[in-house]
Short mmCIF file of C-alpha atoms and ligand atoms in Angstrom, two decimals:
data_model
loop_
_atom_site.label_atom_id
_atom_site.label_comp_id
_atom_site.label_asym_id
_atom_site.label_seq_id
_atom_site.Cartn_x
_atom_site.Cartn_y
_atom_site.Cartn_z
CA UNK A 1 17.46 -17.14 -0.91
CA UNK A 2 19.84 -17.38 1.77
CA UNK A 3 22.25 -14.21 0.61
CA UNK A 4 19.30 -12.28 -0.20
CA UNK A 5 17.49 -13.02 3.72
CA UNK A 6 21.03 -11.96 4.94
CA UNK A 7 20.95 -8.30 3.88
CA UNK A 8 17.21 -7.95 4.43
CA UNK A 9 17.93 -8.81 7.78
CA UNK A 10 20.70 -6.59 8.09
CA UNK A 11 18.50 -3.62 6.74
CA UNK A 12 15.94 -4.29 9.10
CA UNK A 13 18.92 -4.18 12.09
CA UNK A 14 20.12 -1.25 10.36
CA UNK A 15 16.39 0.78 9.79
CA UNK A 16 15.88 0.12 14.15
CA UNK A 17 19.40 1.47 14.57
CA UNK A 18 18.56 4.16 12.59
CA UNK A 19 15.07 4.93 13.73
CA UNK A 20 16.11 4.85 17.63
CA UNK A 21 19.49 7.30 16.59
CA UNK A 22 16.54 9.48 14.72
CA UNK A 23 14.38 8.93 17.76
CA UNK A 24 17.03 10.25 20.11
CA UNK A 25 17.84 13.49 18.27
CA UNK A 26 14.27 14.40 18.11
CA UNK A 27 13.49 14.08 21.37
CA UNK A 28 16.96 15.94 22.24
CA UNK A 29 15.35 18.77 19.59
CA UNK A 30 12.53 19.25 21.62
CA UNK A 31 14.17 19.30 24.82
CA UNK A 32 16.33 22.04 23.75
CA UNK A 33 13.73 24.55 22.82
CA UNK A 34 11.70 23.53 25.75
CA UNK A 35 14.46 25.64 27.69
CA UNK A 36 13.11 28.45 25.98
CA UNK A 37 10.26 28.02 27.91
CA UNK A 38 10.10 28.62 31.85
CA UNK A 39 6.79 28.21 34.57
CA UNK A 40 4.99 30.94 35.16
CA UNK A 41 3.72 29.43 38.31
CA UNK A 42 0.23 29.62 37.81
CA UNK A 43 -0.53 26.56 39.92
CA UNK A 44 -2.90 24.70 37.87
CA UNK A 45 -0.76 22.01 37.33
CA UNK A 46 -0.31 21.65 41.29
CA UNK A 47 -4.20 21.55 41.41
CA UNK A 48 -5.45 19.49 38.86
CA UNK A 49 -2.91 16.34 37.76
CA UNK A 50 -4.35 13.53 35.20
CA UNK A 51 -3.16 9.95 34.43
CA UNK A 52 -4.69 7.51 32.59
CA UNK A 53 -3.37 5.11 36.19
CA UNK A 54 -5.65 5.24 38.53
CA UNK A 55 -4.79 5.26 42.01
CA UNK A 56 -4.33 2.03 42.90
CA UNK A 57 -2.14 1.32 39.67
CA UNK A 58 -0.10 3.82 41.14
CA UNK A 59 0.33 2.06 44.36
CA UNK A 60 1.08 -1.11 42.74
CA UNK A 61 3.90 0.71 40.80
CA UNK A 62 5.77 2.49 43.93
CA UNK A 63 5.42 -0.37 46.37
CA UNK A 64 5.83 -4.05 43.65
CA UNK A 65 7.81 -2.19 40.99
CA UNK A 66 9.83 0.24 42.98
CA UNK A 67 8.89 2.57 40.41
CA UNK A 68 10.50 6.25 41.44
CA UNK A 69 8.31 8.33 39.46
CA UNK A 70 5.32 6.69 41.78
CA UNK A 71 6.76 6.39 44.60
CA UNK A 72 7.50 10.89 44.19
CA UNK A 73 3.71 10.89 43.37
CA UNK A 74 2.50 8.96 46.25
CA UNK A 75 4.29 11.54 48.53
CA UNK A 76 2.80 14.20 47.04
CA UNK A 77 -0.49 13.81 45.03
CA UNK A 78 -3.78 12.69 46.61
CA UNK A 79 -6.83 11.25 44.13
CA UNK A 80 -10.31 13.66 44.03
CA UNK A 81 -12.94 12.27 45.10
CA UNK A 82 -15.44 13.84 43.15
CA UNK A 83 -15.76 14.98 40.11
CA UNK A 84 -14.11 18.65 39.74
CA UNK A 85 -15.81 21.50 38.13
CA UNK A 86 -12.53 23.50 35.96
CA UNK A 87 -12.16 24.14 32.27
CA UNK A 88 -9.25 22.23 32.74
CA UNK A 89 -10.69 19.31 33.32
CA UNK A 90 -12.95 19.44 30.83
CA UNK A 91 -9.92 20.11 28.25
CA UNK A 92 -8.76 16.79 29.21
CA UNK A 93 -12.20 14.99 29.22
CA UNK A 94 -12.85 16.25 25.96
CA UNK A 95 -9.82 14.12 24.52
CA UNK A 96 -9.96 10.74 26.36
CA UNK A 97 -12.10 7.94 25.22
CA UNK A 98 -10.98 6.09 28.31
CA UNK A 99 -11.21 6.51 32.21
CA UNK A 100 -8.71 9.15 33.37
CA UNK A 101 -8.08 10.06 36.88
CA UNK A 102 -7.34 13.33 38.70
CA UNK A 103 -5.00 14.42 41.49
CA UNK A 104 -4.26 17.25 43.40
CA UNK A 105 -0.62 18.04 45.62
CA UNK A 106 -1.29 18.45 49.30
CA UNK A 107 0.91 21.63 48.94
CA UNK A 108 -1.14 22.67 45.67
CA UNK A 109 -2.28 25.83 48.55
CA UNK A 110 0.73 26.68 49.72
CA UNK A 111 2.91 26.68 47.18
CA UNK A 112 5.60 29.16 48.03
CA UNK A 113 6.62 26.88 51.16
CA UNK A 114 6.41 23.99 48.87
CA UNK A 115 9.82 22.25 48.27
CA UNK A 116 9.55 21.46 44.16
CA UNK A 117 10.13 17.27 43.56
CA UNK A 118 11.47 16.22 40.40
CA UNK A 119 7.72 15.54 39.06
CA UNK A 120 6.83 18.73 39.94
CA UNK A 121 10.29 20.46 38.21
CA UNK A 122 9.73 18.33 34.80
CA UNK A 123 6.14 19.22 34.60
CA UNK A 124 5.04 18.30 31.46
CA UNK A 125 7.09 15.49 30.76
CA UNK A 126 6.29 15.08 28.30
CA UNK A 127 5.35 17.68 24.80
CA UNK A 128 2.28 15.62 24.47
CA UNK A 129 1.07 16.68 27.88
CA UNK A 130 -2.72 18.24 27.70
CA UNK A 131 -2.05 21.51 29.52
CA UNK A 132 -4.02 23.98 31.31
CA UNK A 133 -4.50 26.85 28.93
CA UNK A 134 -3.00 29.08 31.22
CA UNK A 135 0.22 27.41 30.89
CA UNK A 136 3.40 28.50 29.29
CA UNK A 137 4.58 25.44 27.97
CA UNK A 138 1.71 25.65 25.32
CA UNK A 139 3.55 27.78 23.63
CA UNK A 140 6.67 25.20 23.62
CA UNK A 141 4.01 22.92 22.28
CA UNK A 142 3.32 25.08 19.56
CA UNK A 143 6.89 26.33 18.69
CA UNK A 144 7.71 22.49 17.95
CA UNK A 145 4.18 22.26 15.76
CA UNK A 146 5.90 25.06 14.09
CA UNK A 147 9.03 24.10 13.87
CA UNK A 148 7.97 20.72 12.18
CA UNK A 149 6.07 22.07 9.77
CA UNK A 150 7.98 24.89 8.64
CA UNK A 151 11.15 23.99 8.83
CA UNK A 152 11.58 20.14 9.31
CA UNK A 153 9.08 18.85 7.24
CA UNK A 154 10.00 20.74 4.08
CA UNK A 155 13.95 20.65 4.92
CA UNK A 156 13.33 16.33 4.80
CA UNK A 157 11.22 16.61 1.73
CA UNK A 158 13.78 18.16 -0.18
CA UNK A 159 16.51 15.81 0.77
CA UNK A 160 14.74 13.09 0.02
CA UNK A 161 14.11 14.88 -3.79
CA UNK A 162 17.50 15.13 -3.87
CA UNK A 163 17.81 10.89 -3.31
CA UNK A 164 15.15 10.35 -6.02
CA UNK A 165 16.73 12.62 -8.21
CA UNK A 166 20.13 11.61 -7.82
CA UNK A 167 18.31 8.12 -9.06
CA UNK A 168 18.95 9.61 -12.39
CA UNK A 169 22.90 9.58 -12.35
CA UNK A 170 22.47 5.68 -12.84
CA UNK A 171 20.85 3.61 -15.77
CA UNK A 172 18.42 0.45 -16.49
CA UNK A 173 21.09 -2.41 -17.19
CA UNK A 174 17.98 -3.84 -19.31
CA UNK A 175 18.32 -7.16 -17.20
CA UNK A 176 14.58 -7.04 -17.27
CA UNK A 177 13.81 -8.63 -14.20
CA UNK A 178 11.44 -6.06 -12.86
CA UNK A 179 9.45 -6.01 -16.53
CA UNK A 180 9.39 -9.91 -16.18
CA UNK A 181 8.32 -10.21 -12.05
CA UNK A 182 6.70 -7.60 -10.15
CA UNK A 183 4.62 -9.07 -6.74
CA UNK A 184 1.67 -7.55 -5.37
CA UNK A 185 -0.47 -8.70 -2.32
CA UNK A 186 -3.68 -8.17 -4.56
CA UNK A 187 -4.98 -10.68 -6.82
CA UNK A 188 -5.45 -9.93 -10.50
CA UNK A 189 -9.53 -8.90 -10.72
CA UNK A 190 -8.39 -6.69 -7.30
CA UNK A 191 -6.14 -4.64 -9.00
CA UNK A 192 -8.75 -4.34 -12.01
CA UNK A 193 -11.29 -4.09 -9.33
CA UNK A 194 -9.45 -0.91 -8.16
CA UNK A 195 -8.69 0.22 -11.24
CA UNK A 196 -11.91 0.87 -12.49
CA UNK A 197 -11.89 2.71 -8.84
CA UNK A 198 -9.84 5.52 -10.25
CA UNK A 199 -6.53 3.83 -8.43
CA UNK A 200 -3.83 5.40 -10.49
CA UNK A 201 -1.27 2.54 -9.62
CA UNK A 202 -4.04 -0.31 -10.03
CA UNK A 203 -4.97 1.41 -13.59
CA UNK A 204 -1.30 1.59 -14.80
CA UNK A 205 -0.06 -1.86 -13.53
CA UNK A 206 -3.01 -3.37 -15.27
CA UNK A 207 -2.21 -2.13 -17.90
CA UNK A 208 0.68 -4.03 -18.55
CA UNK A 209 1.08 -6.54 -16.19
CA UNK A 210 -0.65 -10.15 -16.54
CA UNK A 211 -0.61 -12.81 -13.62
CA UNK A 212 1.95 -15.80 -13.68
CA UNK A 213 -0.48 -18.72 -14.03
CA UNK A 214 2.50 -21.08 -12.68
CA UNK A 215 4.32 -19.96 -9.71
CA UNK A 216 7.27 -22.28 -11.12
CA UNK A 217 7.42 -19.51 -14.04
CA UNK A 218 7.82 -16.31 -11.62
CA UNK A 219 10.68 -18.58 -9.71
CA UNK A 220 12.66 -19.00 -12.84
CA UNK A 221 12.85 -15.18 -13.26
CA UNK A 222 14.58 -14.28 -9.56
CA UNK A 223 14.18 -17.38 -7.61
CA UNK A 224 15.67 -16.01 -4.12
CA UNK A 225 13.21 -13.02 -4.38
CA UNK A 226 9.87 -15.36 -4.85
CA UNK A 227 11.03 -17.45 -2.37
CA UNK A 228 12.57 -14.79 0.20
CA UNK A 229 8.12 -13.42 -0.54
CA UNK A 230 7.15 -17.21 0.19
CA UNK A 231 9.11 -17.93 3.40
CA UNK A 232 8.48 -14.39 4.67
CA UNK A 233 4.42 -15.14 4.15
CA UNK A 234 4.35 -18.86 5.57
CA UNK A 235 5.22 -17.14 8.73
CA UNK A 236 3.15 -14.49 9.07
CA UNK A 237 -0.47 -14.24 10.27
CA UNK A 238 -1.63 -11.39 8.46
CA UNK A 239 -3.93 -13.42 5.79
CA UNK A 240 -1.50 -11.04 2.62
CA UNK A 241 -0.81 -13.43 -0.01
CA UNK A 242 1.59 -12.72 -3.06
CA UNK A 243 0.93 -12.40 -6.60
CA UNK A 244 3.46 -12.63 -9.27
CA UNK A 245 3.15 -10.78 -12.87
CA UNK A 246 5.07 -10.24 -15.80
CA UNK A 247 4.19 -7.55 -18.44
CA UNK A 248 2.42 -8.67 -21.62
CA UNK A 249 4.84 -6.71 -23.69
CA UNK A 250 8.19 -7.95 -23.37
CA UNK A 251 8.87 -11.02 -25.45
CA UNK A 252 12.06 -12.46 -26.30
CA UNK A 253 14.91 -9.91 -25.81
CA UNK A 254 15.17 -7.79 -22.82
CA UNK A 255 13.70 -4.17 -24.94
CA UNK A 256 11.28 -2.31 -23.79
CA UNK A 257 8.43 -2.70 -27.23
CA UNK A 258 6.44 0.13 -25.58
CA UNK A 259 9.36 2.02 -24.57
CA UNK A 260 8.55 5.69 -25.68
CA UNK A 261 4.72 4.65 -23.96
CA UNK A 262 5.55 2.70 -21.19
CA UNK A 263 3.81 3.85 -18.00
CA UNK A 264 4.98 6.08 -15.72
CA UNK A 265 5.51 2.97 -13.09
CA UNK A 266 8.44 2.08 -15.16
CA UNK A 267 9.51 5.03 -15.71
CA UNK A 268 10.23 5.49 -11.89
CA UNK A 269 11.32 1.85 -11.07
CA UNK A 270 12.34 1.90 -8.64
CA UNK A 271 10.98 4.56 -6.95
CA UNK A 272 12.02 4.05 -3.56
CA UNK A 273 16.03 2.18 -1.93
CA UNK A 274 13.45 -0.05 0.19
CA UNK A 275 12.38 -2.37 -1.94
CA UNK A 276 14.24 -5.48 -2.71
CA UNK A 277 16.38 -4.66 -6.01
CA UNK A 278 18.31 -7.70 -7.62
CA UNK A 279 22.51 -6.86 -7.81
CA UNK A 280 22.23 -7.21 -11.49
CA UNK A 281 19.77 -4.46 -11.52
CA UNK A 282 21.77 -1.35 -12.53
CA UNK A 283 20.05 0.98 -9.70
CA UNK A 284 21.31 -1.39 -6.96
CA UNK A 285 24.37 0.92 -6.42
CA UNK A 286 21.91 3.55 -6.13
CA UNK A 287 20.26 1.86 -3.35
CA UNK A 288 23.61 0.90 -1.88
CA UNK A 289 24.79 4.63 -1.63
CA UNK A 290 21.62 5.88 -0.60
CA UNK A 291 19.93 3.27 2.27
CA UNK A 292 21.28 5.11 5.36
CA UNK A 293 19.58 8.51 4.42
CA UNK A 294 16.95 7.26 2.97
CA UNK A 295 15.94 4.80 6.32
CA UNK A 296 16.82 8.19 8.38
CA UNK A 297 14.79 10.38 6.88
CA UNK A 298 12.00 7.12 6.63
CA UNK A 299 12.59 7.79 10.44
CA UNK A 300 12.30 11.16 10.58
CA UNK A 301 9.21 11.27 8.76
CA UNK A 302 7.48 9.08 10.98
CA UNK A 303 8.98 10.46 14.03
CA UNK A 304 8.16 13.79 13.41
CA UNK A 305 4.58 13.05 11.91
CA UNK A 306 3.84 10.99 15.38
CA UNK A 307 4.99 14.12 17.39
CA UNK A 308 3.13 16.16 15.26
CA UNK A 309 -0.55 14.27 15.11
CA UNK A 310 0.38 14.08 19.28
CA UNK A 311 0.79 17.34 20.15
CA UNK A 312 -1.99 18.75 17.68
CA UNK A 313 -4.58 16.50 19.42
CA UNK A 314 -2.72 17.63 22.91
CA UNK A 315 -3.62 21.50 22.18
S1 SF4 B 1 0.56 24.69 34.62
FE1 SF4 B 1 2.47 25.28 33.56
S2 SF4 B 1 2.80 27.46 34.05
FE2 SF4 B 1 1.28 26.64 35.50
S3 SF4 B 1 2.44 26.00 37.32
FE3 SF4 B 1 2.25 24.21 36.00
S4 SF4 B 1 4.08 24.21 34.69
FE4 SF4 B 1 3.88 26.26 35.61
S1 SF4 B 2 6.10 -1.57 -20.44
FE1 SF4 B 2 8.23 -1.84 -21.00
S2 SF4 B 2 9.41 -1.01 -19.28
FE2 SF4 B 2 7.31 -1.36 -18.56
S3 SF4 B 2 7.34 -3.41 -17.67
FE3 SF4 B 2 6.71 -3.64 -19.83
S4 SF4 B 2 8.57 -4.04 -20.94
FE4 SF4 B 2 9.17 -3.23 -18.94
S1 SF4 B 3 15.75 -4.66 -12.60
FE1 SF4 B 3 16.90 -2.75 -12.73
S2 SF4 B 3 18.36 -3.03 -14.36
FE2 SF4 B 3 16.87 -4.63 -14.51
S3 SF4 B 3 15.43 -3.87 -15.96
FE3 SF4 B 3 14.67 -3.34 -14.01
S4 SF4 B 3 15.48 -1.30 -13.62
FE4 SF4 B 3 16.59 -2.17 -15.31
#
């Protein structure tokens, strides 16, 4: 188990390294089309502020944390005291669930004598900012909507086609270790349960695959990867459990009796670098060469999809 915990451990290091890299070049992306972009000082932003801290948070911030950003709003913003009647404002209550609180600058009147602090020169600071609709910056909200979805999203998608694909330049070594062990985290009647749901997957793994009765059995087969599943359960409070199958039709030799029928499941094993792939398996090389795109575009995807689902529910 030991050698096989090793480089799971090592992916995971490598997938954060990756992710924050991914991470930093998005947010570097957006930053560099927000340039684009410039105030047209229509003041609604000086008027009307929201933050989800209320004004005592914000206290507690600037004067026990030292926190600059609140100490720069302290100087400047001042809580409502009743509620404010402005489209605005409505904008924003119409997408919180939870108490939000509004400010106004003390300057928000006279804003050509006003000298600009940093909070007021990075206004939003963010591209998941709900802004007035007045404000120019929407459209920097909507050029990076845009941008993902035209451009990103399908530039990713075809990249990683081209790591599936390139899947093909290698060959089954016919060890047959993932005909004789597959795990799932559903129990036998769940999978036919969700197979007579219309579940595609469910339908075609049942359709070969049959449950180890013996757990001692599934060992035999790849004994570091049902134990590396054991160990990695035992610690975990999530109430998954793991069940271990074999398919009904290999017997004997390591061939494929079903070959020219087998299910399309086999026919893509495996279909992504994640999973864990024995070195005897002959796509292992293909994982090898492929992991670092494949966990940066992983990244990417859910980077990009976060921004995306953000800003959407900003505008
Ligand atoms: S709301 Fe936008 S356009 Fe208006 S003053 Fe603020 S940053 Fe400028
Ligand atoms: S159907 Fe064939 S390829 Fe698929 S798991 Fe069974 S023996 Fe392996
Ligand atoms: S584990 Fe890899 S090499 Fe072995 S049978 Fe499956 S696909 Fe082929």
């Amino acid at each position: 188990m030991e050698e096989i915990a090793i480089e799971q451990k090592k992916n995971r290091q490598l997938y954060r390294e990756l992710f924050l890299n991914a991470s930093k070049t998005f947010k570097e992306l957006m930053e560099s089309y927000r340039s684009d972009f410039s105030c047209t000082e229509c003041g609604v932003c000086c008027k009307i502020r929201y933050s989800k801290l209320s004004p005592d948070d914000i206290v507690r911030l600037a004067n026990e944390e030292n926190d600059t950003t609140a100490k720069e709003y302290l100087k400047l913003f001042v809580p409502y005291e009743s509620p404010l009647a402005h489209e605005y404002v409505d904008l924003i209550l119409s997408k919180h669930d939870e108490p939000v609180y509004f400010y106004y600058c003390k300057h928000a009147d006279d804003r050509i004598n006003c000298e600009k602090s940093s909070i007021c020169k990075d206004f939003p600071d963010s591209i998941t900012t709900i802004l007035p609709k007045q404000c120019s910056f929407r459209h920097w909200q909507q050029l990076i909507m845009y941008k993902i979805s035209a451009e990103i999203e399908p530039d990713i998608s075809k990249k990683v086609q081209e790591i599936l694909d390139y899947r093909h330049q290698f060959k089954c070594n016919r060890t047959g270790t993932c005909c004789k062990l597959a795990c799932s985290e559903f129990t036998y009647e769940e999978l036919k349960q969700k197979a007579s749901n219309n579940d595609n997957f469910a339908q075609q793994f049942t359709s070969i695959f049959i449950p180890y009765t013996d757990i001692e059995q599934a060992r035999k087969v790849y004994p570091e990867y049902v134990d590396l599943v054991l160990s990695t359960l035992q610690g975990d409070d999530s109430g998954e459990t793991a069940n271990f199958y074999h398919c009904k039709h290999l017997q004997g030799t390591n061939t494929c009796p079903v070959y020219e029928d087998r299910p399309q499941i086999c026919r893509d094993f495996p279909d992504n670098p994640f999973s864990i792939i024995p070195n005897s398996c002959g796509y292992h090389q293909w994982k090898d060469e492929v992991l670092v795109a494949a966990y940066t575009f992983y990244s990417m995807t859910q980077i990009y999809g976060f921004y995306f689902v953000k800003i959407k529910a900003a505008l």
